[in-house]
Coordinates of C-alpha atoms and ligand atoms in Angstrom, one line a residue:
M13 CA -36.6 52.5 -67.2
T14 CA -33.1 51.1 -67.9
K15 CA -32.8 47.5 -66.8
N16 CA -30.3 46.2 -64.3
I17 CA -27.4 44.5 -65.9
M18 CA -26.1 43.3 -62.5
E19 CA -27.9 42.3 -59.3
I20 CA -25.8 41.2 -56.3
T21 CA -27.5 39.9 -53.1
D22 CA -25.8 39.3 -49.8
L23 CA -22.5 38.3 -51.4
K24 CA -19.9 36.8 -49.1
K25 CA -16.4 35.5 -49.5
F26 CA -14.2 34.5 -46.5
Y27 CA -10.6 33.4 -46.3
D28 CA -8.6 31.8 -43.5
N29 CA -11.5 29.8 -42.1
G30 CA -13.6 33.0 -41.8
A31 CA -10.9 35.1 -40.1
T32 CA -10.6 37.3 -43.3
K33 CA -14.0 38.5 -44.5
A34 CA -13.0 39.7 -48.0
L35 CA -16.7 40.3 -48.9
N36 CA -19.2 40.4 -46.0
G37 CA -22.7 40.9 -47.4
I38 CA -22.6 43.0 -50.6
N39 CA -25.9 44.2 -52.0
L40 CA -25.7 46.1 -55.2
S41 CA -27.6 46.7 -58.5
I42 CA -26.0 48.2 -61.5
K43 CA -27.9 49.5 -64.5
E44 CA -27.1 48.8 -68.1
G45 CA -24.8 51.5 -69.5
E46 CA -23.8 52.8 -66.1
F47 CA -20.2 54.0 -65.4
V48 CA -19.5 53.0 -61.8
S49 CA -16.3 53.5 -59.8
I50 CA -15.4 51.4 -56.8
I51 CA -13.0 52.9 -54.2
G52 CA -11.8 51.8 -50.8
S53 CA -8.6 51.2 -48.9
S54 CA -6.2 48.4 -49.8
G55 CA -7.6 45.0 -48.7
S56 CA -11.2 46.3 -48.5
G57 CA -12.4 43.7 -51.0
K58 CA -12.5 45.7 -54.3
S59 CA -10.7 43.2 -56.5
T60 CA -12.5 40.2 -54.9
L61 CA -15.8 41.9 -55.8
L62 CA -14.8 42.7 -59.3
N63 CA -13.5 39.2 -59.9
M64 CA -16.9 37.8 -58.8
M65 CA -18.7 40.2 -61.3
G66 CA -16.6 38.6 -64.1
A67 CA -17.1 35.0 -62.8
L68 CA -13.3 34.8 -62.2
D69 CA -14.0 33.8 -58.6
V70 CA -16.9 32.1 -56.8
P71 CA -18.5 33.4 -53.6
D72 CA -19.1 31.4 -50.4
S73 CA -22.7 32.5 -50.3
G74 CA -25.1 35.0 -51.8
K75 CA -26.2 35.6 -55.4
I76 CA -24.9 37.4 -58.4
V77 CA -26.9 37.7 -61.6
V78 CA -25.3 39.4 -64.6
D79 CA -27.3 40.1 -67.8
G80 CA -29.8 37.4 -66.8
I81 CA -27.2 34.8 -66.0
N82 CA -26.9 33.5 -62.4
L83 CA -23.2 33.2 -61.8
T84 CA -23.7 31.2 -58.6
D85 CA -25.6 28.5 -60.5
T86 CA -22.9 26.2 -61.8
K87 CA -25.2 24.7 -64.4
D88 CA -24.5 27.8 -66.6
D89 CA -21.4 27.8 -68.8
L90 CA -19.3 30.4 -67.2
S91 CA -16.4 30.4 -69.7
K92 CA -19.0 31.2 -72.4
F93 CA -20.3 34.0 -70.2
R94 CA -16.9 35.4 -69.8
A95 CA -16.0 35.2 -73.4
E96 CA -19.3 36.8 -74.6
K97 CA -20.1 39.4 -72.1
I98 CA -17.0 40.5 -70.2
G99 CA -13.9 42.5 -71.0
F100 CA -11.5 42.4 -68.1
I101 CA -8.6 44.8 -67.6
F102 CA -6.4 43.5 -64.8
Q103 CA -4.7 45.3 -61.9
L104 CA -1.3 44.4 -63.4
H105 CA -2.2 44.4 -67.1
N106 CA -1.3 40.6 -67.6
L107 CA 0.0 41.0 -71.1
I108 CA 2.4 38.4 -72.4
P109 CA 5.6 40.4 -73.0
N110 CA 7.0 38.4 -75.8
L111 CA 3.8 38.2 -78.0
S112 CA 3.1 41.1 -80.3
A113 CA 0.4 43.7 -79.5
I114 CA -2.0 42.0 -82.0
E115 CA -1.3 38.5 -80.6
N116 CA -2.1 39.7 -77.1
V117 CA -5.3 41.3 -78.3
E118 CA -6.4 38.1 -80.0
I119 CA -5.8 35.9 -76.9
P120 CA -9.6 35.9 -76.0
L121 CA -10.4 34.7 -79.5
L122 CA -8.2 31.6 -79.4
G123 CA -10.2 28.5 -79.2
T124 CA -8.8 25.0 -79.0
S125 CA -7.3 25.4 -82.5
N126 CA -5.0 28.2 -81.4
T127 CA -5.6 30.1 -84.7
V128 CA -7.5 33.2 -85.6
S129 CA -9.3 34.1 -88.8
K130 CA -8.5 36.9 -91.2
E131 CA -11.7 38.7 -89.9
D132 CA -10.3 38.4 -86.4
D133 CA -7.1 40.0 -87.5
E134 CA -8.9 42.8 -89.2
R135 CA -11.0 43.4 -86.1
A136 CA -7.9 43.3 -83.8
I137 CA -6.2 45.8 -86.1
S138 CA -9.2 48.2 -86.1
I139 CA -9.4 48.1 -82.3
L140 CA -5.6 48.7 -82.0
E141 CA -6.1 51.7 -84.3
K142 CA -9.0 52.9 -82.1
V143 CA -6.7 52.9 -79.0
G144 CA -4.0 54.7 -81.0
L145 CA -1.6 51.8 -81.6
G146 CA -2.3 51.3 -85.3
D147 CA 1.5 51.8 -85.9
R148 CA 2.5 49.2 -83.3
I149 CA 0.5 46.2 -84.0
N150 CA 3.5 43.9 -84.3
Q151 CA 5.5 45.4 -81.4
N152 CA 5.9 43.5 -78.1
P153 CA 4.6 45.0 -74.9
A154 CA 8.1 44.4 -73.5
K155 CA 9.2 47.3 -75.6
M156 CA 6.3 49.6 -74.8
S157 CA 5.6 52.4 -72.3
G158 CA 3.1 51.9 -69.4
G159 CA 0.4 53.8 -71.2
Q160 CA 0.9 51.9 -74.4
R161 CA 0.7 48.6 -72.6
Q162 CA -2.4 49.6 -70.9
R163 CA -3.9 50.5 -74.3
V164 CA -3.1 47.0 -75.5
A165 CA -4.8 45.6 -72.4
I166 CA -7.9 47.8 -73.2
A167 CA -7.9 46.6 -76.8
R168 CA -7.8 43.0 -75.6
A169 CA -10.7 43.7 -73.3
L170 CA -12.7 45.1 -76.2
I171 CA -12.0 42.3 -78.8
N172 CA -15.1 40.4 -77.9
N173 CA -17.3 43.5 -78.0
P174 CA -18.3 43.0 -74.4
K175 CA -21.4 44.4 -72.7
I176 CA -19.5 45.0 -69.5
I177 CA -16.0 46.2 -69.0
L178 CA -14.4 45.4 -65.6
A179 CA -11.2 47.4 -64.9
D180 CA -9.1 46.8 -61.9
E181 CA -6.8 49.9 -61.3
P182 CA -6.5 50.6 -65.1
T183 CA -4.4 53.7 -64.4
G184 CA -2.6 52.4 -61.3
A185 CA 0.8 52.3 -62.9
L186 CA 0.5 55.5 -65.0
D187 CA 1.4 59.2 -64.6
T188 CA -1.4 61.7 -64.3
K189 CA -1.3 62.7 -68.0
T190 CA -1.4 59.2 -69.4
S191 CA -4.0 58.2 -66.8
A192 CA -6.3 61.0 -68.2
V193 CA -5.7 59.7 -71.8
I194 CA -6.6 56.1 -70.8
M195 CA -9.7 57.2 -68.9
D196 CA -10.9 59.4 -71.8
L197 CA -10.5 56.4 -74.0
L198 CA -12.5 54.1 -71.7
K199 CA -15.2 56.7 -71.2
E200 CA -15.5 57.3 -75.0
L201 CA -15.9 53.5 -75.6
H202 CA -18.4 53.2 -72.8
K203 CA -20.5 56.1 -74.3
Q204 CA -20.2 55.0 -78.0
N205 CA -21.4 51.4 -77.3
N206 CA -23.5 51.9 -74.1
T207 CA -21.1 49.5 -72.4
T208 CA -21.4 49.2 -68.7
L209 CA -18.1 50.3 -67.2
I210 CA -17.0 49.3 -63.7
V211 CA -13.6 50.7 -62.6
V212 CA -11.8 49.9 -59.3
T213 CA -9.4 52.8 -58.5
H214 CA -7.4 54.4 -55.7
D215 CA -7.3 57.7 -57.7
P216 CA -10.0 60.2 -56.6
T217 CA -9.6 62.0 -60.0
V218 CA -10.4 58.8 -61.8
A219 CA -13.3 57.9 -59.4
Q220 CA -14.9 61.3 -60.0
L221 CA -15.3 60.6 -63.7
A222 CA -18.0 58.0 -63.0
D223 CA -21.8 58.5 -62.7
R224 CA -21.7 56.8 -59.4
I225 CA -19.0 56.1 -56.7
I226 CA -19.2 53.1 -54.5
T227 CA -17.0 52.9 -51.4
V228 CA -16.1 49.5 -50.0
Q229 CA -14.9 49.0 -46.5
D230 CA -14.1 45.7 -44.8
G231 CA -16.0 43.8 -47.4
Q232 CA -19.2 45.9 -47.2
I233 CA -20.6 48.9 -49.0
L234 CA -20.0 52.0 -46.9
E235 CA -21.3 54.6 -49.4
D236 CA -23.1 54.6 -52.7
N237 CA -23.7 57.9 -54.5
Ligands
ATP3 N1 -6.6 34.2 -52.4 C1 -6.7 34.8 -51.2 N2 -6.3 34.1 -50.0 C2 -6.4 34.7 -48.8 N3 -6.8 35.9 -48.6 C3 -7.2 36.7 -49.7 C4 -7.1 36.1 -51.0 N4 -7.5 37.1 -51.9 C5 -7.8 38.2 -51.2 N5 -7.6 37.9 -49.8 C6 -7.9 38.9 -48.7 O1 -9.2 39.4 -48.9 C7 -9.2 40.8 -48.6 C8 -9.7 41.6 -49.8 O2 -8.7 41.5 -50.8 P1 -8.8 42.3 -52.2 O3 -7.7 41.8 -53.1 O4 -10.2 42.2 -52.7 O5 -8.6 43.8 -51.7 P2 -8.5 45.2 -52.6 O6 -9.5 46.1 -52.0 O7 -8.6 44.8 -54.0 O8 -7.0 45.7 -52.2 P3 -6.0 46.5 -53.1 O9 -6.5 47.9 -53.2 O10 -4.7 46.4 -52.3 O11 -5.9 45.9 -54.5 C9 -7.8 41.1 -48.1 O12 -7.7 41.1 -46.7 C10 -6.9 40.0 -48.8 O13 -5.8 39.8 -48.0
MG4 MG1 -7.2 45.0 -55.6

């Protein structure tokens, strides 16, 4: 039996004094190494849910346990949790346009000293090579195509060797062909390392690649299959 890497119980998040129920009682378990896609219309709560999974946002009530760490228990060090366990790919890739590819990839490694080691550099270069950007490590995302930028964002998400990759619309800004390349890459990384991969998407073709498709509607799970 594979263990659950994530257990979510009755998770709720309200805005506007309760008028907007972004999450309205989510119950969900995800197994280690699973590839799950999350679909649902705009405003249904997908990004809110994903942000909670990565401890980037806190719920109003309910419980979320990820790899044995209770994210709703503030005694735990959540920045350590994020740095060690999670690779996040954002809806808008959030790269810094005027830093080079390698500098963007190394952002999660920066401590208070703002410097990285030679080993960090070597690791960043090997990951950039893995995503097919070995010849562009010193190029700025400002001068890259959408697919290349998204690959930098993936490399940045992988730099800490995370157990879980959370991707919010990783192919949202890409054409069909580039989108397929990016998803192949994510799927390969997930398979190679048994990384749990959770992808929010509007694209049915992307959603179908997963082992399991979860449909969110009005902050609740409508379907799970
Ligand atoms: N910071 C916030 N303040 C107020 N309302 C918010 C905030 N963040 C999200 N919401 C509301 O919560 C609901 C869920 O938003 P969420 O971003 O999770 O949707 P989504 O499913 O990711 O949508 P999309 O597909 O457009 O990205 C929406 O009604 C949204 O307006
Ligand atoms: Mg969203």
